[in-house]
GROMACS .gro file of C-alpha atoms in nm:
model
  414
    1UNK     CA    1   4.223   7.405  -0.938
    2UNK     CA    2   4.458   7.583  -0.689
    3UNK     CA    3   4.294   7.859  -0.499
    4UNK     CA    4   4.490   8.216  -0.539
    5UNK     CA    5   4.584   8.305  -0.221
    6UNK     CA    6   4.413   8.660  -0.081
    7UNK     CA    7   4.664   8.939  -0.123
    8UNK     CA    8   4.775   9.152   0.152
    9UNK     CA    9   4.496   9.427   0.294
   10UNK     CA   10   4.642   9.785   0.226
   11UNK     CA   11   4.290   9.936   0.349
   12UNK     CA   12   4.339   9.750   0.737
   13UNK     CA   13   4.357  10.047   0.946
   14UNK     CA   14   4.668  10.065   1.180
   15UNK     CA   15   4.642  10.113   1.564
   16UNK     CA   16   4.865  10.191   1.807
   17UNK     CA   17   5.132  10.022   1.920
   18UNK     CA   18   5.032   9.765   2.201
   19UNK     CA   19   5.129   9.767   2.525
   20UNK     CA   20   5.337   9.481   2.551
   21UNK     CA   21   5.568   9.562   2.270
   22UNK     CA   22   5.588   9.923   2.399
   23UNK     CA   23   5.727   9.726   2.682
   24UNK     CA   24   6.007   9.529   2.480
   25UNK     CA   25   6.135   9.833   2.310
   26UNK     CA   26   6.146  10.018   2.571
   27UNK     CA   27   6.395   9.705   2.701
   28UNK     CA   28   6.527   9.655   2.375
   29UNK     CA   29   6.631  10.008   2.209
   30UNK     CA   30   6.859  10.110   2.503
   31UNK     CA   31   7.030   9.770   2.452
   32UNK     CA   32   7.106   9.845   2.142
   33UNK     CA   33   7.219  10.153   2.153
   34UNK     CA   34   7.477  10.099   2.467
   35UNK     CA   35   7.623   9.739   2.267
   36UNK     CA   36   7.656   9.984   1.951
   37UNK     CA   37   7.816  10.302   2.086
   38UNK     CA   38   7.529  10.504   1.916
   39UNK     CA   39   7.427  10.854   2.129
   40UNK     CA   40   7.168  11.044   2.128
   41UNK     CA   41   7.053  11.422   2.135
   42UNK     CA   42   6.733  11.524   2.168
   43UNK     CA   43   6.658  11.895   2.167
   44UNK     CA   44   6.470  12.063   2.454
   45UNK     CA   45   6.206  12.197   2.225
   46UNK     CA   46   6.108  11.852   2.112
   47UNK     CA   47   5.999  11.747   2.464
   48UNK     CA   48   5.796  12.026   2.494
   49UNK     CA   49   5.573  11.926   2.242
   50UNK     CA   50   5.256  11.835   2.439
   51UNK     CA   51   5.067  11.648   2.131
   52UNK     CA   52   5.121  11.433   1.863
   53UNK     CA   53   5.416  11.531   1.578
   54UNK     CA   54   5.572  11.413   1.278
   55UNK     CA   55   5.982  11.253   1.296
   56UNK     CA   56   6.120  11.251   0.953
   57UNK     CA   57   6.415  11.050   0.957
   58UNK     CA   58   6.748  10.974   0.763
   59UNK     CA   59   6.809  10.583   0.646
   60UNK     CA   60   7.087  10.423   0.647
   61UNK     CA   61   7.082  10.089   0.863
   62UNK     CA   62   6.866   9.901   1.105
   63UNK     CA   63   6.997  10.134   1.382
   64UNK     CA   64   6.756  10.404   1.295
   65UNK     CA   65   6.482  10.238   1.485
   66UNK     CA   66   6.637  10.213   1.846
   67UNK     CA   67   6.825  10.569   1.820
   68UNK     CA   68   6.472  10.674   1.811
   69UNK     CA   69   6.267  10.474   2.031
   70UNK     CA   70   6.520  10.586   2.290
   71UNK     CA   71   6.513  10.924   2.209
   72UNK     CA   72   6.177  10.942   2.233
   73UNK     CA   73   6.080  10.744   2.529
   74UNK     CA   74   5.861  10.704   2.748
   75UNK     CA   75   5.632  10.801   2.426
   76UNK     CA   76   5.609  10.606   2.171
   77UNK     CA   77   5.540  10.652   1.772
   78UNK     CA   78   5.405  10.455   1.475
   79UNK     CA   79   5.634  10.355   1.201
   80UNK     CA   80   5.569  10.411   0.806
   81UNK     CA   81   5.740  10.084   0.668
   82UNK     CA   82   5.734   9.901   0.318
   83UNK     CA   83   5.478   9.636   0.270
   84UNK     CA   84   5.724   9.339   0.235
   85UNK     CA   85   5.844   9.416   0.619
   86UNK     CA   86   5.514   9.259   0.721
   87UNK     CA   87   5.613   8.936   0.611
   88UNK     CA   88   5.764   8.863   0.959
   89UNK     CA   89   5.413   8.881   1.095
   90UNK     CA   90   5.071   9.149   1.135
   91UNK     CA   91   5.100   9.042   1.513
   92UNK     CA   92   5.423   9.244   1.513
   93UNK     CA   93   5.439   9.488   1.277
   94UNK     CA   94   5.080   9.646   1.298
   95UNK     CA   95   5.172   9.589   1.697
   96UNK     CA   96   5.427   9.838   1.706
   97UNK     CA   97   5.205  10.102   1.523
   98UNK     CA   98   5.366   9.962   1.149
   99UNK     CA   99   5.167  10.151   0.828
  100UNK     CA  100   5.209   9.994   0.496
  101UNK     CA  101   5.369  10.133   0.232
  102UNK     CA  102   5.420  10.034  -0.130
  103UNK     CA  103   5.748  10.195  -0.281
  104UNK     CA  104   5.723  10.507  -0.474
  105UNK     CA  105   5.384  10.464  -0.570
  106UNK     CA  106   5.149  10.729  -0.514
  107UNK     CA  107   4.847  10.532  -0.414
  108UNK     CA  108   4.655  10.774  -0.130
  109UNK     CA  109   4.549  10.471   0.122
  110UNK     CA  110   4.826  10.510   0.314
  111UNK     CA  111   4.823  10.885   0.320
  112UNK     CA  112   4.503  10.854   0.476
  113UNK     CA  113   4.586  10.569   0.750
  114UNK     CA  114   4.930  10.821   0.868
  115UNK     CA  115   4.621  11.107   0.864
  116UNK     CA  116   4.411  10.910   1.107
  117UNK     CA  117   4.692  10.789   1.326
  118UNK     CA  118   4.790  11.155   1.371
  119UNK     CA  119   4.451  11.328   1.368
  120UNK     CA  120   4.200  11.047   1.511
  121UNK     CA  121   4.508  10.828   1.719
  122UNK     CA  122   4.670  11.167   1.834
  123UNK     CA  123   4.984  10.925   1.794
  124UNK     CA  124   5.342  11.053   1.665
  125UNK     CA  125   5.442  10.883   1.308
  126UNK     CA  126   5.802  10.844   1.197
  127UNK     CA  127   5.896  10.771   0.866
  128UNK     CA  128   6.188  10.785   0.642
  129UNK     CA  129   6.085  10.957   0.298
  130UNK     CA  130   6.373  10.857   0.114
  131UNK     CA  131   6.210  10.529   0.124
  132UNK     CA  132   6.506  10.330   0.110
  133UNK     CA  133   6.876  10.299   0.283
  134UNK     CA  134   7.139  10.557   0.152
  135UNK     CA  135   7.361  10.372  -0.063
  136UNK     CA  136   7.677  10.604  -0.074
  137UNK     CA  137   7.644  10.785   0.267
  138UNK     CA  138   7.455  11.075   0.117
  139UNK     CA  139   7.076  11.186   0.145
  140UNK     CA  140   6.904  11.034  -0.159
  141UNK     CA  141   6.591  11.159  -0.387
  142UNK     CA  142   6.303  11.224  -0.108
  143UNK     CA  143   5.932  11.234  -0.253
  144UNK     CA  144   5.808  11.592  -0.400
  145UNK     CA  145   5.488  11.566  -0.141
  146UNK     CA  146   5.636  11.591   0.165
  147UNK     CA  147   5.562  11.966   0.182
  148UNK     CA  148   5.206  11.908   0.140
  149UNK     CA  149   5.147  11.611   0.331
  150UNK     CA  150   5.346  11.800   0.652
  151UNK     CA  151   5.128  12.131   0.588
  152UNK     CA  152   4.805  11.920   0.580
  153UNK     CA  153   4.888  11.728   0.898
  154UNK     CA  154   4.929  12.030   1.062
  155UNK     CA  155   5.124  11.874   1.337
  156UNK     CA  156   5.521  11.994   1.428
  157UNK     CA  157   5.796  11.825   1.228
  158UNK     CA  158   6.102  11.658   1.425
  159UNK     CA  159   6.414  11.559   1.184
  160UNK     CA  160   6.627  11.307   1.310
  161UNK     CA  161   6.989  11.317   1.145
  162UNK     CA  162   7.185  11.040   1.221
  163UNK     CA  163   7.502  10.989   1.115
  164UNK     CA  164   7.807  10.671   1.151
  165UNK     CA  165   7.540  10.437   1.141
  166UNK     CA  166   7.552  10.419   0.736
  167UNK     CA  167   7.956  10.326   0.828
  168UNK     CA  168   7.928  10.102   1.072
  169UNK     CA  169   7.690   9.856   0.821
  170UNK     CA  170   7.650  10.018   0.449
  171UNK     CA  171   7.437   9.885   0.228
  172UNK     CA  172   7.678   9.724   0.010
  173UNK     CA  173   7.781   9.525   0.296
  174UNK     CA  174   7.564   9.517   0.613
  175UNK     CA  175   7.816   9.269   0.754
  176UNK     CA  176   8.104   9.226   0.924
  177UNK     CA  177   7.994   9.601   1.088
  178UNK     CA  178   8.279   9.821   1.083
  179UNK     CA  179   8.215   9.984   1.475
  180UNK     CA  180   8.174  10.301   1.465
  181UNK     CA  181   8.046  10.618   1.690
  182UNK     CA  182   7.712  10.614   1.572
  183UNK     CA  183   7.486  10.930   1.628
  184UNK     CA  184   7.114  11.084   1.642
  185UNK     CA  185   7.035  11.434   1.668
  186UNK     CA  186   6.645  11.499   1.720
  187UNK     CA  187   6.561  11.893   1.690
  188UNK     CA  188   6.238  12.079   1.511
  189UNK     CA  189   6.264  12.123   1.165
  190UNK     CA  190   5.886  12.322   1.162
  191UNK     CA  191   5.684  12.417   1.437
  192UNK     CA  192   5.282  12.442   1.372
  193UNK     CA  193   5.303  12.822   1.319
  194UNK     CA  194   5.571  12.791   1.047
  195UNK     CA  195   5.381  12.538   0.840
  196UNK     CA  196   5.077  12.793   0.850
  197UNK     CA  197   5.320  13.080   0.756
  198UNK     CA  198   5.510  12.846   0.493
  199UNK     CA  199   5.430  12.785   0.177
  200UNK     CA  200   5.432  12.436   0.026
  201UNK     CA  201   5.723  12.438  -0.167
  202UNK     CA  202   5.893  12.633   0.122
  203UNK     CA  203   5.825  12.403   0.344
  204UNK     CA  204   5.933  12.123   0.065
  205UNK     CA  205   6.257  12.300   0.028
  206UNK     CA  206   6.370  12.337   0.401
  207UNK     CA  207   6.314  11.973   0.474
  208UNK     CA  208   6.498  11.870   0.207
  209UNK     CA  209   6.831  12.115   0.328
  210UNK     CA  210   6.755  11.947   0.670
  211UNK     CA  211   6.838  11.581   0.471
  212UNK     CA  212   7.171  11.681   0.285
  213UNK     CA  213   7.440  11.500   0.507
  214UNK     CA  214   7.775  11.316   0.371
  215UNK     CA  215   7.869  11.043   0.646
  216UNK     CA  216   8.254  11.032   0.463
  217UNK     CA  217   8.317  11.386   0.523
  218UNK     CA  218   8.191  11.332   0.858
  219UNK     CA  219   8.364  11.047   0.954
  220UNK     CA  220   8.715  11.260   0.847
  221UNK     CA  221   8.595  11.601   1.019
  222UNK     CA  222   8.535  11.366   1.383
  223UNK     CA  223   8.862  11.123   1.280
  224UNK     CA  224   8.714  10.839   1.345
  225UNK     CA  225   8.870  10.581   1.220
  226UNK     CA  226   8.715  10.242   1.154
  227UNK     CA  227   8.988   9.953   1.153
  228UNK     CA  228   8.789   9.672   1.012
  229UNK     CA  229   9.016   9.446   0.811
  230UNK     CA  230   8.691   9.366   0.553
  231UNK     CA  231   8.596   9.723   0.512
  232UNK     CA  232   8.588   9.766   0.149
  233UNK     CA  233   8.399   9.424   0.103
  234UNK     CA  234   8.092   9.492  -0.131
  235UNK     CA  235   8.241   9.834  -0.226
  236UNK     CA  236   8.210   9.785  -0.592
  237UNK     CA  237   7.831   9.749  -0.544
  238UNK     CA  238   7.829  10.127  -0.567
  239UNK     CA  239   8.160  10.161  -0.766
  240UNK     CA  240   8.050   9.966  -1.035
  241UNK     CA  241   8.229  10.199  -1.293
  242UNK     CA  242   8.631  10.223  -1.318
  243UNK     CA  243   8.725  10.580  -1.386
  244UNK     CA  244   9.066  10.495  -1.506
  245UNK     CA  245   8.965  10.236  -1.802
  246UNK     CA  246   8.603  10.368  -1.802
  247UNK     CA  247   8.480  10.001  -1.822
  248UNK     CA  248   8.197   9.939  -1.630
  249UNK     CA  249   8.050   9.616  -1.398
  250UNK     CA  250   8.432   9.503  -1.365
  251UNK     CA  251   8.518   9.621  -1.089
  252UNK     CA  252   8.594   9.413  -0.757
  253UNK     CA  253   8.638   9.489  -0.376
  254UNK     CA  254   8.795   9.257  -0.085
  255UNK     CA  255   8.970   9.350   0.214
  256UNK     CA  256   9.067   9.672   0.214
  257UNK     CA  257   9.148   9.715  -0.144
  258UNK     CA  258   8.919   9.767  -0.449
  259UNK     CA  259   9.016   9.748  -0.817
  260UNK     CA  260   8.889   9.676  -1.186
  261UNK     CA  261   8.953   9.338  -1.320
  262UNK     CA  262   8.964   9.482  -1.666
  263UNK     CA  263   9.282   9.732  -1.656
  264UNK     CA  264   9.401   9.621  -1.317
  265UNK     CA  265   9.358   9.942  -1.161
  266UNK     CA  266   9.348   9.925  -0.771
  267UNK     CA  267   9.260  10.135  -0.476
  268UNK     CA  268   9.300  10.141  -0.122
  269UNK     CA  269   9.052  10.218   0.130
  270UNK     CA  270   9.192  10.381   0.493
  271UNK     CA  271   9.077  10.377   0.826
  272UNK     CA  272   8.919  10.718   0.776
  273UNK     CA  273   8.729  10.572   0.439
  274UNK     CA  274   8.922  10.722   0.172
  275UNK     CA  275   9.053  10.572  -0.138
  276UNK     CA  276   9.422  10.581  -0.257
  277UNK     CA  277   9.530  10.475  -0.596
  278UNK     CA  278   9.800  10.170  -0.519
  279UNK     CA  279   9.863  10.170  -0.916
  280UNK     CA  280   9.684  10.434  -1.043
  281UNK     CA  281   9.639  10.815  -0.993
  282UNK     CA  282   9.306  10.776  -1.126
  283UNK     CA  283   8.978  10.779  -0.941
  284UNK     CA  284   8.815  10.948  -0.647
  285UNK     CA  285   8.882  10.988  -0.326
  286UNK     CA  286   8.610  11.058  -0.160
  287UNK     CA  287   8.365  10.772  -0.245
  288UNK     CA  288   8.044  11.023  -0.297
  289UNK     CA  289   8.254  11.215  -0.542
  290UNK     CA  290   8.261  10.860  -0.702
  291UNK     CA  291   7.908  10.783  -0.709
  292UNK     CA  292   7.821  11.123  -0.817
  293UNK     CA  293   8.103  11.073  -1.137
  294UNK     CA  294   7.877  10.762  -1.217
  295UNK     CA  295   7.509  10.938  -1.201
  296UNK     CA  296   7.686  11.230  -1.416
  297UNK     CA  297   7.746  10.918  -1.666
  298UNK     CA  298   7.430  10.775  -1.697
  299UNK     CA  299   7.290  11.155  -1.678
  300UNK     CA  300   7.481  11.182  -2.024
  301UNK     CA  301   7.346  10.841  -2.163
  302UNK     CA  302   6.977  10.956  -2.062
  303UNK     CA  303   7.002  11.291  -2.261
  304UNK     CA  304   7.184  11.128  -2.543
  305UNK     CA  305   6.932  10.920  -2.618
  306UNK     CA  306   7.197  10.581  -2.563
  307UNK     CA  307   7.035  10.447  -2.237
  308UNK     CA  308   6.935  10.132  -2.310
  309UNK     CA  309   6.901   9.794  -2.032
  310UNK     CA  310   6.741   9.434  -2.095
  311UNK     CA  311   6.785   9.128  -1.847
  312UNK     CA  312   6.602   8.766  -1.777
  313UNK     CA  313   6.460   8.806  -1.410
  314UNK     CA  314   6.280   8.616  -1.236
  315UNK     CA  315   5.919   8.762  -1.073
  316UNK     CA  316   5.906   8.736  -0.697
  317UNK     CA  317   5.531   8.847  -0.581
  318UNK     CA  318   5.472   8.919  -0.270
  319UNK     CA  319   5.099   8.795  -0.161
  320UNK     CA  320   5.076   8.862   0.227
  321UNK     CA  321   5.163   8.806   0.593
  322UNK     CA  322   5.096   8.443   0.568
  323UNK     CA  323   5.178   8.376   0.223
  324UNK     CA  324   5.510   8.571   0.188
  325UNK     CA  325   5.728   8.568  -0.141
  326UNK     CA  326   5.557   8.373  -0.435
  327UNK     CA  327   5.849   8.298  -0.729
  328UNK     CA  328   5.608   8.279  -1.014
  329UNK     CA  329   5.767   8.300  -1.317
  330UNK     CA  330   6.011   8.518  -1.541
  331UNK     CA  331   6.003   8.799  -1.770
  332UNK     CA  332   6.236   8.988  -2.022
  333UNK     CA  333   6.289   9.318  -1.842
  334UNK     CA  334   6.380   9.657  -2.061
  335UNK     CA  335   6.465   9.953  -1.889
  336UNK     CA  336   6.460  10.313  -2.090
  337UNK     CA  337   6.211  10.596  -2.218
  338UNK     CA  338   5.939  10.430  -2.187
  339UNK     CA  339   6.036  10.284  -1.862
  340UNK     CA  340   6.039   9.944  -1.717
  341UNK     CA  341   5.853   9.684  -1.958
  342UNK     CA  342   5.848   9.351  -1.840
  343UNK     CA  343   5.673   9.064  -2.117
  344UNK     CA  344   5.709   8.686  -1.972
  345UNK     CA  345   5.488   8.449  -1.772
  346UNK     CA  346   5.384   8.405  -1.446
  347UNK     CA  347   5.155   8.158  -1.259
  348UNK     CA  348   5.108   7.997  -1.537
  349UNK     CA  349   4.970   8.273  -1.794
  350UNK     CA  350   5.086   8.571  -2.008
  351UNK     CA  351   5.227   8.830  -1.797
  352UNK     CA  352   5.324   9.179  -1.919
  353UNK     CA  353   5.364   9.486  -1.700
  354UNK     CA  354   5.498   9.858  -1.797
  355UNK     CA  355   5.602  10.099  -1.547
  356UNK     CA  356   5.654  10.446  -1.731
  357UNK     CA  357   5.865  10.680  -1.677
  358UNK     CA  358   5.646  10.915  -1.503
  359UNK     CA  359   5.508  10.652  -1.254
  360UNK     CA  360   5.857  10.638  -1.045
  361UNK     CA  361   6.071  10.936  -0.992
  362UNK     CA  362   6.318  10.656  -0.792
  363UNK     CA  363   6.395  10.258  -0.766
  364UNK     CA  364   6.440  10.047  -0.450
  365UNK     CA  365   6.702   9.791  -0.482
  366UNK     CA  366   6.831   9.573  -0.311
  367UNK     CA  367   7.130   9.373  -0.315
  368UNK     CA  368   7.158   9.029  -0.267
  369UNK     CA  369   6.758   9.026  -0.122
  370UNK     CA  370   6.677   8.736   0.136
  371UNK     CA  371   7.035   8.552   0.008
  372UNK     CA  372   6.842   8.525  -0.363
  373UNK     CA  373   7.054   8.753  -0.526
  374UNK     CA  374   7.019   9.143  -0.663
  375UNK     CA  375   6.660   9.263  -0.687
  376UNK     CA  376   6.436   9.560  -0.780
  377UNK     CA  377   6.112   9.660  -0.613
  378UNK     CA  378   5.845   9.687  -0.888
  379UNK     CA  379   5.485   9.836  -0.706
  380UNK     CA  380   5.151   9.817  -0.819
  381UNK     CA  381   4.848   9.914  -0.668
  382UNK     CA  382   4.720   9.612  -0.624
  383UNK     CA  383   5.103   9.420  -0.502
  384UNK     CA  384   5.480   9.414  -0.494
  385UNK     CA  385   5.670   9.252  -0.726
  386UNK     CA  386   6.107   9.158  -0.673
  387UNK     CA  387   6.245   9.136  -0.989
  388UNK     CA  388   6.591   8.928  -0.960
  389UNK     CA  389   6.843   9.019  -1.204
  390UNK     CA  390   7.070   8.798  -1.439
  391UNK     CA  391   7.326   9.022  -1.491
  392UNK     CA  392   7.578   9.116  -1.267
  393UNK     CA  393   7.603   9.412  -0.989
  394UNK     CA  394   7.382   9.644  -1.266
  395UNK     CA  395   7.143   9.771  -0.926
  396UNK     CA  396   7.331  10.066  -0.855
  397UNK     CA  397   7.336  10.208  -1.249
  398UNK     CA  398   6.965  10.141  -1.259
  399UNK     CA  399   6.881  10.318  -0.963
  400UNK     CA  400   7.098  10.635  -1.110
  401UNK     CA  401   6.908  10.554  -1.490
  402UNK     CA  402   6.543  10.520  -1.300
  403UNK     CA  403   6.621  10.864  -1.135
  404UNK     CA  404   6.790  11.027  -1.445
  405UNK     CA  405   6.513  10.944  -1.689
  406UNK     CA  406   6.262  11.120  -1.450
  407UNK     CA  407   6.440  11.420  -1.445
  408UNK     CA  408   6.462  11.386  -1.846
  409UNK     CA  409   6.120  11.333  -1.941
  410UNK     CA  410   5.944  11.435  -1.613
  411UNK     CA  411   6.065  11.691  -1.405
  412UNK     CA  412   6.265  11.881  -1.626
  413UNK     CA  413   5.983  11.927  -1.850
  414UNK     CA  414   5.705  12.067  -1.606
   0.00000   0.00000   0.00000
């Protein structure tokens, strides 16, 4: 009988990060950041903070991590990072302070281990609460706890804003990168007097002003003008509905151009990011305006009572460090009121597993995961599931529908 392998230890307390890896970022994150043309700004107040403090962060590429390990140094911080990223080894990411995270669950383990790091470890956390990259160079849905968790820390809050980096590699299409100016701008969102004075939602409410940002308008207000021949490439990832024929998951990009293989309808996309109808004086553009036309879509199909999704996948589990990514099997997969339901089999036996509505007030997804194809992250207490889709480029509507249908049935309702 085959012996299930042991599943990945969400209760290991995290430690600080080791000396000699302090040593290789330290090397490593002004490296990047010269070879990148990313600068950085780090208030005066925020190197007068004598103990440990909290960086909330925006998301939008892998250049996060060095803007702030050089903006930071000589100190160092821990990092709040999605279980999965362990896969490339405990050594390394517990090593450089790393604390797991499932995705949008609310499980209170980890709560506890950023707690200790701050209180016990009198170490500085960073971590990026909206949990994923930005997918349209806007903020996206942060978690409703963030108040309370910063008031009960009781440490200051830093906000790091960064900006260009979500144009220089977007998530539709980390690569070829489009080099940009890339930015970071450390100042302090809440000192340790204001979070006494504050209230929860108070504090909730400023930190989420501090996160609206729109990297297109910015990109136009600076000029800065990115000349990459490929930089519409993946665009239709997020522009997955045509607002001229209204069909959607027909659309195309390549180049420079993007259009809709159903009515022929094509855009243009300039040096400055916007969109220009070649054919059409349909559309949007500014791409957020875009993306926000879509969500107002499925927003309608959600209170209608329409919203209805159902797809093969195939179930992805991911065991540990040493084990990695287990494909076990694959399920039916229905998305609406009642959430995700997925009925199939896996390792060899019956597997069924519902996800209601009120369990995820977001989705991570990711396109194209690990060169497999388009996947969504499906957490459990007890382990992280990628679901890989049949259907084609449906990620970015189900991220919108996931979001929607929380507001429906959730929030709207409290």
């Amino acid at each position: 009988m085959k012996k299930t392998p042991k599943r990945f230890n969400m209760n290991r307390k995290p430690n600080k990060p080791r000396f000699y890896l302090k040593l290789v970022e330290y090397v490593a994150a002004p490296f990047f950041t010269l070879f990148n043309n990313a600068h950085i700004k780090v208030d005066k107040a925020v190197r007068k903070i004598k103990g440990p403090y909290i960086i909330l962060s925006t998301h939008a590429s892998f250049m996060d991590f060095p803007m702030i390990v050089k903006a930071i140094m000589p100190r160092t911080t821990g990092w709040v990072m999605s279980v999965e990223e362990f896969r490339r080894g405990d050594w390394l990411m517990y090593g450089i302070g790393g604390i797991p995270k499932r995705k949008f669950t609310h499980g209170i383990v980890t709560v506890k281990h950023m707690l200790e790091f701050i209180k016990k470890q009198k170490h500085t956390i960073t971590f990026y609460p909206e949990a994923r990259f930005e997918l349209a160079g806007i903020n996206e849905r942060l978690d409703g706890a963030l108040g309370k968790f910063c008031k009960l820390a009781d440490v200051p809050v830093v906000m790091c804003m960064a900006n260009g980096n979500f144009i220089n590699s977007p998530q539709w299409s980390k690569h070829p990168y489009r080099k940009i100016r890339q930015e970071a701008n450390l100042y302090v969102l809440l000192t340790r007097e204001e979070l006494k004075q504050l209230s929860i939602d108070e504090i909730q409410a400023k930190i989420e002003k501090a996160f609206e940002k729109d990297e297109y308008k910015w990109q136009v207000e600076n000029n800065l003008h990115t000349k990459c021949p490929e930089r519409a490439d993946g665009l239709y990832r997020i522009l997955y509905k045509c607002p001229a024929c209204g069909k959607e998951f027909k659309m195309n990009s390549k180049g420079i151009h993007l259009w809709c293989e159903e009515c022929g309808a094509k855009w243009e996309m300039d040096t400055l990011s916007r969109l220009h109808g070649v054919n059409t004086d349909k559309g949007f553009s500014h791409i957020p305006d875009w993306y926000r036309w879509e969500r107002s879509e499925v927003k309608k199909e959600v209170e209608n009572g329409t919203y209805h999704f159902e797809d093969e996948v195939k179930i992805s589990d991911y065991y540990s460090t040493k084990v990695g990514f287990v494909d076990c099997g694959t399920a039916k997969m229905v998305h609406d009121q009642n959430g995700f339901t997925f009925i199939g089999e896996a390792d060899g036996k019956p597997f069924e597993l519902n996800k209601p509505v009120s369990s995820m007030y977001s989705l991570h997804i990711e396109y194209d995961f690990l060169g497999k194809g388009d996947a969504i992250d499906i957490a459990t207490e007890e382990t992280t599931y990628f679901m890989y889709l049949s259907k084609f480029n449906q990620l970015t509507k189900l991220h919108f529908a996931t979001e929607e249908l929380y507001d429906f049935y959730v929030r709207d309702k409290k």
